[in-house]
Coordinates of C-alpha atoms in Angstrom, one line a residue:
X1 CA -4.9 63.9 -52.0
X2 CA -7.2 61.3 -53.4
X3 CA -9.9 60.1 -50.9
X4 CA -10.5 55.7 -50.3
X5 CA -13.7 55.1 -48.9
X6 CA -13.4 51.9 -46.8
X7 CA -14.6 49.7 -43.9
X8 CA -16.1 50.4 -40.9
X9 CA -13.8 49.1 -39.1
X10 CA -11.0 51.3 -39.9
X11 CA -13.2 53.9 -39.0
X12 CA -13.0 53.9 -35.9
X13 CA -10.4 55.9 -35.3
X14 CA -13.2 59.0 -34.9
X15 CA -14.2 57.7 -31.7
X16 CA -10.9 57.7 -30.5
X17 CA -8.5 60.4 -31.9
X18 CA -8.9 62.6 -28.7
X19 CA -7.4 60.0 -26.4
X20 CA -4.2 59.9 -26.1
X21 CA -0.5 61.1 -25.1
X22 CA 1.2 59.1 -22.5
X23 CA 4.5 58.2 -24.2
X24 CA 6.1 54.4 -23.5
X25 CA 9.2 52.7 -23.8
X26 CA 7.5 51.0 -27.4
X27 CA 11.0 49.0 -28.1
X28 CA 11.0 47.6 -24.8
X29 CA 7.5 46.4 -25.3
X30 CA 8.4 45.3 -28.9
X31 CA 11.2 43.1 -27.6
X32 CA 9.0 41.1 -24.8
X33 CA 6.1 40.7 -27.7
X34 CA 8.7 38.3 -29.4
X35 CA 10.2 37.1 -26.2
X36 CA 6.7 35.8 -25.8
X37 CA 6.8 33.2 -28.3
X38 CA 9.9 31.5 -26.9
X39 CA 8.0 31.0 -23.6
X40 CA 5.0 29.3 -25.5
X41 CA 7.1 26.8 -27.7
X42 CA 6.5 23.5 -27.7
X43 CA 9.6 20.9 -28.9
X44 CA 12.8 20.5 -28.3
X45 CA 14.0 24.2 -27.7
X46 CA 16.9 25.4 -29.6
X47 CA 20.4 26.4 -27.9
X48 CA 19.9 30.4 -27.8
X49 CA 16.4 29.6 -25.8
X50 CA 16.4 33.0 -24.3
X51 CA 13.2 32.0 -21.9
X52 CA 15.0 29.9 -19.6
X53 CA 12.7 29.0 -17.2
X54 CA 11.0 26.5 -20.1
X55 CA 12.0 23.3 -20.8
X56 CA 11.6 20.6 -23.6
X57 CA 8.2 19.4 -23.9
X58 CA 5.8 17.0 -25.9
X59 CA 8.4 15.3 -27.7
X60 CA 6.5 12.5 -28.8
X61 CA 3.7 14.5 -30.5
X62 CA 2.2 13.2 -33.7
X63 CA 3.0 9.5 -32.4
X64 CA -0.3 8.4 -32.3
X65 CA -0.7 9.0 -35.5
X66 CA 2.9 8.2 -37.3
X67 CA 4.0 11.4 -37.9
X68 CA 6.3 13.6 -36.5
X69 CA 4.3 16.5 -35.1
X70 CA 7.1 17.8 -32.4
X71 CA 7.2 21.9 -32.4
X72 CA 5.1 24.9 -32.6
X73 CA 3.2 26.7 -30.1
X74 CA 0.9 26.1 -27.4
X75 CA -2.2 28.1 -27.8
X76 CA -2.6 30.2 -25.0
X77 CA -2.4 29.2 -21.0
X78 CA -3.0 25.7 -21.5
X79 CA -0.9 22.8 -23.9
X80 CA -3.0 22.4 -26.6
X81 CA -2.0 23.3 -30.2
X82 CA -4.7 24.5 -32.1
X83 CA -4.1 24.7 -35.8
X84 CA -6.5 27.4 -36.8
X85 CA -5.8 30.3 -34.4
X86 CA -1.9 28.7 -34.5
X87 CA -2.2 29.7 -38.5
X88 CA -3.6 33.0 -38.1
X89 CA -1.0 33.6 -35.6
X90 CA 1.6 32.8 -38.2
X91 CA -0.1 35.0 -41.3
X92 CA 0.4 38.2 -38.6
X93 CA 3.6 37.6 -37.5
X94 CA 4.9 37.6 -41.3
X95 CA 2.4 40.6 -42.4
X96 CA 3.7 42.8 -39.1
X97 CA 7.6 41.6 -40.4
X98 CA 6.4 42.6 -44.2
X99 CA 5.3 45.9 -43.5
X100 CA 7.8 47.0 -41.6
X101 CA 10.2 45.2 -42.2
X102 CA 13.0 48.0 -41.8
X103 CA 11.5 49.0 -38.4
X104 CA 12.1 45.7 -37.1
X105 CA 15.8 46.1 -38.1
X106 CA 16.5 49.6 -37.0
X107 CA 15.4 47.4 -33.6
X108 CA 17.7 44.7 -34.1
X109 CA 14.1 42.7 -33.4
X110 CA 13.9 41.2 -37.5
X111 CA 15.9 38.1 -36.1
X112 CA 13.8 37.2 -33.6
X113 CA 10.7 38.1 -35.6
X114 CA 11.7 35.6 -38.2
X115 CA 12.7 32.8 -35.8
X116 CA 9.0 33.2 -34.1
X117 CA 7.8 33.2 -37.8
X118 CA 9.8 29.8 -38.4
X119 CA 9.3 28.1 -35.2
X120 CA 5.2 28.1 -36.2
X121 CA 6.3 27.3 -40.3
X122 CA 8.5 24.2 -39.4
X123 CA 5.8 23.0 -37.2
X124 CA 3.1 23.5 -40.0
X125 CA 5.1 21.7 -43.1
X126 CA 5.4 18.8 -40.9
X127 CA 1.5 18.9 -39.9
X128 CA 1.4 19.1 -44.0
X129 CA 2.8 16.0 -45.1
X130 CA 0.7 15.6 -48.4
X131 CA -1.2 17.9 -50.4
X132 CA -4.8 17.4 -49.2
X133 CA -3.7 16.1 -45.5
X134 CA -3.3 18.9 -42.2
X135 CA -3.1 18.4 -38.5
X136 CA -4.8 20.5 -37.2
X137 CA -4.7 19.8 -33.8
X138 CA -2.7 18.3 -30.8
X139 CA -4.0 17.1 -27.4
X140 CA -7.5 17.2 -26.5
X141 CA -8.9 20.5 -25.1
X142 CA -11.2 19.0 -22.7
X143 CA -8.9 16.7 -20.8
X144 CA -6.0 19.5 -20.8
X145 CA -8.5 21.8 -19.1
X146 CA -9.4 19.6 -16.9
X147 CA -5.6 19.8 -15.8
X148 CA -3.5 22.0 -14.6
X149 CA 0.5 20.8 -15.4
X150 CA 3.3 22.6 -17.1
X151 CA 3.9 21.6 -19.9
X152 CA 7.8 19.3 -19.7
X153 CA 5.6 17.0 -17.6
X154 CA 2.1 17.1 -18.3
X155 CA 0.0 13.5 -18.4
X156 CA -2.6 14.5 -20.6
X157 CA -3.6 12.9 -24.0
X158 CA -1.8 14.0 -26.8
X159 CA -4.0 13.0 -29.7
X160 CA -4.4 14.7 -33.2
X161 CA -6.3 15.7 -35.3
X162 CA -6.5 16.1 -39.1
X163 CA -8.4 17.1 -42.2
X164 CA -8.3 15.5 -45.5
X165 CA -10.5 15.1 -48.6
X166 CA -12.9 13.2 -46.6
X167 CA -13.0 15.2 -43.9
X168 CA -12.0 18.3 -45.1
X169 CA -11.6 21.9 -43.2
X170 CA -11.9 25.0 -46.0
X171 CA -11.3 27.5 -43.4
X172 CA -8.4 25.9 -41.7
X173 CA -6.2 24.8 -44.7
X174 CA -7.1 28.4 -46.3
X175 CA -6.1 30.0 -42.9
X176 CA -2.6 27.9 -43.2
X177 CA -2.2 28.5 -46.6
X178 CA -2.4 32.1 -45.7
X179 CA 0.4 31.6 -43.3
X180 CA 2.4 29.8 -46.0
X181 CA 2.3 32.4 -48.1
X182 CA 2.9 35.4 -46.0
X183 CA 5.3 33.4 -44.4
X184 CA 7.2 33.2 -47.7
X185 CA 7.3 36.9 -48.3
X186 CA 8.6 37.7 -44.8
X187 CA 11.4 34.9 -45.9
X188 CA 12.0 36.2 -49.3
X189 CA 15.0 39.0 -49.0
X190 CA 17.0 36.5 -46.3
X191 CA 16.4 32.5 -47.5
X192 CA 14.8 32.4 -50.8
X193 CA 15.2 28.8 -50.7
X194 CA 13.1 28.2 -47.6
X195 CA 10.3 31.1 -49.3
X196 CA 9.9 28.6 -52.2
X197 CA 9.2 25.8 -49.7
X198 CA 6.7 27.4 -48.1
X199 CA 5.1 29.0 -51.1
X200 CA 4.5 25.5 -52.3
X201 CA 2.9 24.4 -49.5
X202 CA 0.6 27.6 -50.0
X203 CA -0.8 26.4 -53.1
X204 CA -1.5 23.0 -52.3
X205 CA -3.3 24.2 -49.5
X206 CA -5.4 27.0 -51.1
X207 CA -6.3 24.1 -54.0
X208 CA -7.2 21.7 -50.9
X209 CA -9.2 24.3 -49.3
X210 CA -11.0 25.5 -52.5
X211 CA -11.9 21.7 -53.8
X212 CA -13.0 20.3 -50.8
X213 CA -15.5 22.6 -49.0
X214 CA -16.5 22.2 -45.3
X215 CA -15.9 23.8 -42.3
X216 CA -13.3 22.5 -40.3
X217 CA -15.2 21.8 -37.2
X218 CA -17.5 19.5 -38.7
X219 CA -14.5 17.2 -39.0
X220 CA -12.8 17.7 -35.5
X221 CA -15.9 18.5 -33.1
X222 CA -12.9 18.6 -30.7
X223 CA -11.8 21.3 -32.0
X224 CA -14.7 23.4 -32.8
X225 CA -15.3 23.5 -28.6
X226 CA -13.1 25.8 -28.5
X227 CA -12.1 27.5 -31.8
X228 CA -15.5 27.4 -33.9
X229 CA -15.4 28.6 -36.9
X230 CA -18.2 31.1 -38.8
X231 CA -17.8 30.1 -42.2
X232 CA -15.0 29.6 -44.6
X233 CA -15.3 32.0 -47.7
X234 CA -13.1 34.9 -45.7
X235 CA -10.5 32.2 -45.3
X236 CA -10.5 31.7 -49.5
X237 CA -10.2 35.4 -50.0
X238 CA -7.4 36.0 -47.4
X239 CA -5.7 33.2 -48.6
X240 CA -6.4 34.2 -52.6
X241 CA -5.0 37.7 -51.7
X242 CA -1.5 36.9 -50.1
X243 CA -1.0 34.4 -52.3
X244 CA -1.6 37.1 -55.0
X245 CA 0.8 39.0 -53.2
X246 CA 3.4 36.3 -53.2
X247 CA 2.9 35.5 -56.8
X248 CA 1.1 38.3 -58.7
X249 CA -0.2 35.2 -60.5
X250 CA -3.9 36.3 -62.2
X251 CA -5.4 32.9 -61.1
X252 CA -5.9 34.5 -57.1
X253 CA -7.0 37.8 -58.6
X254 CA -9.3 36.2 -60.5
X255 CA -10.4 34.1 -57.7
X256 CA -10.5 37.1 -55.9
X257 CA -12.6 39.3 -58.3
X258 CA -14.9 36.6 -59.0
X259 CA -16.4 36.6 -55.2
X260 CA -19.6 37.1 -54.4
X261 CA -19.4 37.5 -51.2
X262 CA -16.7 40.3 -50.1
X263 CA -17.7 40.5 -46.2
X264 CA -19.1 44.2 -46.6
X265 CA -18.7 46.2 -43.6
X266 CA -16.7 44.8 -40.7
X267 CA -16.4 45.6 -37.1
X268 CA -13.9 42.9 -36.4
X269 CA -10.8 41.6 -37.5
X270 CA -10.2 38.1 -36.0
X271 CA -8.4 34.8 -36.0
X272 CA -12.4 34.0 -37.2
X273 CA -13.0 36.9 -39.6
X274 CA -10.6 37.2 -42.1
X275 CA -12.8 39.7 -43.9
X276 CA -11.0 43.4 -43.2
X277 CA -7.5 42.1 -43.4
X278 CA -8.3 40.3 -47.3
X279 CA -10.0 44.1 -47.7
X280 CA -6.8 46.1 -46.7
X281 CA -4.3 44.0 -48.6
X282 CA -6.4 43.9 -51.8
X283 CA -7.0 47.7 -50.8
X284 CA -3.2 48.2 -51.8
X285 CA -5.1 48.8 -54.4
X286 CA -9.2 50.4 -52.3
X287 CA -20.7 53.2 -39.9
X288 CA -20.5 50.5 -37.5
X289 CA -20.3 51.3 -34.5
X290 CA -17.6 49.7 -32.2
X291 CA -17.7 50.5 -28.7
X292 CA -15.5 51.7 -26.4
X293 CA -14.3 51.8 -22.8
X294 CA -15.0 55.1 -20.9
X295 CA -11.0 54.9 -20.9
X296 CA -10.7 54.5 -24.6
X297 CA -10.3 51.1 -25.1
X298 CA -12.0 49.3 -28.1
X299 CA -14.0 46.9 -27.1
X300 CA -15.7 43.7 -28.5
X301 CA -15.9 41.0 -26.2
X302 CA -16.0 39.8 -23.0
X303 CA -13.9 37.3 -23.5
X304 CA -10.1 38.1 -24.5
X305 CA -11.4 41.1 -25.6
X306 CA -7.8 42.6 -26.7
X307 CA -7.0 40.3 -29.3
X308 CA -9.7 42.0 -30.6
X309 CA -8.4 45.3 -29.8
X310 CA -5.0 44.8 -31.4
X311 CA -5.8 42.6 -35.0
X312 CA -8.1 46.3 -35.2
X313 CA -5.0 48.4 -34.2
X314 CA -2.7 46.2 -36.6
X315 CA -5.2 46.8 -39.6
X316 CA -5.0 50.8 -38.5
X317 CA -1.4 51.2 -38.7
X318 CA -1.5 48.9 -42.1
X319 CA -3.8 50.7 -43.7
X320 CA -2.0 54.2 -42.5
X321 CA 1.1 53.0 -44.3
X322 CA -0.5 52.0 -47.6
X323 CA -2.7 55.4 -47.6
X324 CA 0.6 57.4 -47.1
X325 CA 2.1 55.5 -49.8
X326 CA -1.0 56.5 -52.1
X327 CA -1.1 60.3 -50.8
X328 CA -4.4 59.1 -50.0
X329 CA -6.7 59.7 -47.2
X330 CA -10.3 58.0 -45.6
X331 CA -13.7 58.8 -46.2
X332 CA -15.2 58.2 -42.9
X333 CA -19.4 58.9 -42.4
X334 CA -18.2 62.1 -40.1
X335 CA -16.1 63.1 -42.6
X336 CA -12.3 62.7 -44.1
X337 CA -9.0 60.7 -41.9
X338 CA -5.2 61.2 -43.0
X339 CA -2.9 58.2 -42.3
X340 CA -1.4 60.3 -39.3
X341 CA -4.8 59.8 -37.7
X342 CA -5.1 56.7 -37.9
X343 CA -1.6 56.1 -36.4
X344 CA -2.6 58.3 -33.5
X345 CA -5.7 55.8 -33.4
X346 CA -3.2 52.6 -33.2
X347 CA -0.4 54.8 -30.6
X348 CA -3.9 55.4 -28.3
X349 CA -4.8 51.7 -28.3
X350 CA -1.0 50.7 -27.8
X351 CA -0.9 53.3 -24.5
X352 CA -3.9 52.2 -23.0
X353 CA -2.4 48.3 -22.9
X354 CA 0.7 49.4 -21.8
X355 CA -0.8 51.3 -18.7
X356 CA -2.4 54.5 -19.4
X357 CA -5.3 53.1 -18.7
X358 CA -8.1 54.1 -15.6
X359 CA -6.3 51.1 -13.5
X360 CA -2.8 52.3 -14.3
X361 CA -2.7 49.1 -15.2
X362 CA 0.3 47.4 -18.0
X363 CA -1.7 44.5 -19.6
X364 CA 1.1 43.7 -21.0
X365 CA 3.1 41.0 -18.5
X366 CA 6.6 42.0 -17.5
X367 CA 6.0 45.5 -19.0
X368 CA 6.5 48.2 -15.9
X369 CA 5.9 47.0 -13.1
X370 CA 2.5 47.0 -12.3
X371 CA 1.2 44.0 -14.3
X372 CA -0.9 41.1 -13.9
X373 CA 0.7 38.6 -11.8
X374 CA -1.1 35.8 -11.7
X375 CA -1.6 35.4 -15.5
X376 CA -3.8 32.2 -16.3
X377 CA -1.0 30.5 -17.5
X378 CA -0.4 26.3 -16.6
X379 CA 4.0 27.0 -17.3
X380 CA 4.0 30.4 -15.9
X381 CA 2.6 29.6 -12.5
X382 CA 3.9 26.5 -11.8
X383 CA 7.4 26.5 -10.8
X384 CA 9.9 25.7 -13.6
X385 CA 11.3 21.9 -14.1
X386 CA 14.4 23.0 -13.5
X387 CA 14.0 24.4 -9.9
X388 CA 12.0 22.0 -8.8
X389 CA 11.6 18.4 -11.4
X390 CA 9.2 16.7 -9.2
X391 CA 6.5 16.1 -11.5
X392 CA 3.4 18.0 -11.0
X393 CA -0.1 16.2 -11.3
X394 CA -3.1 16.8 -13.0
X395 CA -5.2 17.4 -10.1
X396 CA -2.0 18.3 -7.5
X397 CA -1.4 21.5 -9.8
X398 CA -4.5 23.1 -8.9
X399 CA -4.0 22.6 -5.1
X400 CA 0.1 23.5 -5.6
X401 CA -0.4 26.3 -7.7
X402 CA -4.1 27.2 -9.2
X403 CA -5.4 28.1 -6.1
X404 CA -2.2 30.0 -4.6
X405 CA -3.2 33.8 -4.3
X406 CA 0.4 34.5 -4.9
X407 CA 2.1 35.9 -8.3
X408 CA 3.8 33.0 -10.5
X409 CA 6.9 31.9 -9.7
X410 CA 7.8 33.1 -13.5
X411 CA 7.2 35.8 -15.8
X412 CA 5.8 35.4 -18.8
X413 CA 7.5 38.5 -20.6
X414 CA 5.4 39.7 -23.2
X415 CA 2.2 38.0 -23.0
X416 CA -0.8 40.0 -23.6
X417 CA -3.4 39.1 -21.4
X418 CA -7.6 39.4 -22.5
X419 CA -7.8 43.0 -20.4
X420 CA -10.4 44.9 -19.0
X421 CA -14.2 44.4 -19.3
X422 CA -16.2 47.1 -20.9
X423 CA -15.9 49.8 -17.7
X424 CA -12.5 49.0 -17.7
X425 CA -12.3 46.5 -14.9
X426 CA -10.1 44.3 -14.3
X427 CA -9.6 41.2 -11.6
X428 CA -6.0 39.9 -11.4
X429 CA -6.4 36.3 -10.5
X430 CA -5.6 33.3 -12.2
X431 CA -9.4 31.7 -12.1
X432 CA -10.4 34.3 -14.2
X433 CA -9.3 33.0 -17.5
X434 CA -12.0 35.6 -19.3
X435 CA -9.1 38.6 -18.7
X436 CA -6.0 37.0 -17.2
X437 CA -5.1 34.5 -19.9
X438 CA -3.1 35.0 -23.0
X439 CA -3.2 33.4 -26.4
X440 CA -0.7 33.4 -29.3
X441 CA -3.4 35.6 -32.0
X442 CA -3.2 38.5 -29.1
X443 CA 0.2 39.2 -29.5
X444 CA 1.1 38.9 -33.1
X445 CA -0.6 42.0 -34.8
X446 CA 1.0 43.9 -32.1
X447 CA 4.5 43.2 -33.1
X448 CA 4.1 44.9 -35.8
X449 CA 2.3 48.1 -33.9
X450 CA 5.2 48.4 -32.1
X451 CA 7.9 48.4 -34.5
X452 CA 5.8 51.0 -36.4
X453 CA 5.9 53.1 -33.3
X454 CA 9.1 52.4 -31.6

């Protein structure tokens, strides 16, 4: 076996390979991650809407600005659409479907994988309606925070925002040209025709993103309140690799080879930092510290700390599968990993959200049943339109339903919430957005997880 010495961040597995060995129901986890994303679409839902409690919503987006911007996902418990975590969400989504691709189908999940990865990609080619033009943003953070309304009857503003040459966004339009491409692999085998479309839109915006330099925030302030950016470059390289993967065209290698500025050594894999994930795919070819919980959690942040947790567990079980395939192993600084480790490294992180965990607790809604149940969530806790269509307020929601210390009136299967704090603590209420609300980036690298492990 050859040795690949790599990133800190893959590394970590020697702080945690002794935790472990709670077995879960990994399929019925894997099946609620994708349910998810139904409950978080905006648009017109389709016919086989299998989250019934949501209704159609936001049907005039993109109106303010003459273009049709109906679809895709709100971000996390609120209505917003937020193009640069909404991208990233995408470009995991298609890498978990890529990598295991046959895992998913054993599951009978590659179905609704793809539709989750479509019902972000039709929304992004009509937020890309010329080459150097993309939305990247619908409603207005601060005045949907301000409210608390599901999301068939909000009130709020629903403007948009967008990037162009003027005004451009390197990170953002990298970060969706990601998502292009990777989307276009996932759609390769099944609807070459619809692969092409999106590979298309890939280039134009890698070319947009590489000729107009800026971070994206410094065009929608807006925006940058919420999602800030650190810098753009690991958005060119992510970008330059999968669309290397999608083409095997020299012009992204040589982009690729030709960067100064690789990242270096990592402790965090993000919808911000880009770095270890353009690192393991151009490893297909080849020590920080992170801490953890007395429980064994990794942990980051304070603040959604397990979107964190599993973008680092994704890139684990990733980079398991391309050692195995190279009979390869890690050179870590306490000394060699094999690919199995690391998968015990991604299983441990996997248990511990689903409830073996020091509060017992599933983080991990509508998986077991002891789960948060009062997940900061504006559609979840109010009760559906359809059981009730009075039209909730901006300020009535808070007194109606914010402020109830009651579970929601619906489940939110699937939904990841931000966890524990660094002792493992955690406070189920709905006022405490910092670990009881969700966001679309938290659950996406654990799709694939879980068909890995299922």
């Amino acid at each position: 076996m050859s040795s690949i010495k790599v990133l800190g961040l893959v590394c970590l597995c020697i702080f945690l390979l002794a935790h472990g060995g709670t077995s879960f129901e990994y399929g019925e986890a894997l099946t609620k991650s994708l349910l998810f994303y139904e409950g978080q679409r905006s648009g017109k839902l389709p016919s086989n809407q299998r989250v019934q409690w949501r209704g159609d919503s936001a049907l005039k987006d993109g109106s303010d600005a003459g273009v049709d911007l109906v679809g895709g996902y709100y971000d996390a418990g609120d209505n917003v659409k937020f193009g640069f975590p909404f991208a990233f969400t995408i470009t995991m989504l298609s890498w978990s479907t890529i990598e295991f691709q046959a895992q998913l189908e054993a599951k009978k999940e590659l179905s609704n994988a793809l539709d989750a990865i479509k019902w972000g990609t039709d929304y992004l080619i009509k937020a890309h309606p010329e080459p150097n033009v993309l939305y990247a943003q619908v409603g207005d953070g601060d005045s949907d925070h301000a409210c608390w309304q599901r999301p068939e009857d909000m009130t709020t503003p629903r403007t948009t925002f967008k990037i162009d040459e003027g005004h451009p966004g390197s990170d953002l339009a990298a970060e969706t040209a990601a998502a292009f491409a990777a989307a276009s692999i996932a759609f390769k085998p099944s609807n070459p025709e619809y692969a092409s479309q999106l590979l298309g839109h890939a280039k134009q915006l890698f070319d947009f993103a590489r000729n107009h330099q800026g971070v994206y925030q410094s065009s929608i302030p807006q925006a940058g309140n919420f999602y800030s950016s650190s810098g753009f470059e690991d958005e060119l390289l992510w970008a330059a690799a999968w669309l290397h993967r999608a083409t095997d065209e020299k012009t992204y290698l040589d982009f690729l080879g030709g960067s100064s500025n690789t990242g270096g050594t990592r402790t965090v894999f993000s919808w911000d930092d880009k770095y270890v994930g353009a690192q393991v795919l151009v490893s297909k070819k080849g020590n920080s510290n992170v801490k953890k919980s007395p429980g064994g959690l990794l942990w980051f942040l304070p603040f959604n700390n397990l979107q964190y947790t599993t973008s680092a567990t994704f890139i684990a079980t990733a980079y398991s599968q391309y050692l195995t395939e190279k009979k390869a192993s890690i050179q870590c600084p306490s000394g060699i990993v094999q690919p199995d480790e690391l998968i015990a490294l991604a299983k441990s992180q996997v248990d511990y959200i689903l409830g073996s965990n020091p509060q017992k607790m599933s983080y991990m809604v509508g998986f077991g049943s002891n789960y948060p149940k009062q997940l900061h969530h504006r559609g979840a806790s109010i009760v559906s339109i359809k059981k009730n269509p009075e039209p909730v307020t901006c300020k009535g929601g808070f007194d109606l339903y914010f402020y109830r210390n009651e579970p929601n009136p619906n489940v939110l299967d699937g939904a990841v919430v931000g966890g524990p704090d660094d002792n493992d603590g955690f406070t189920d209420s709905r006022s405490n957005f910092q670990q009881a609300e969700t966001a679309i980036a938290n659950i996406a690298p654990l799709v694939g997880v879980l068909a890995r492990i299922a």
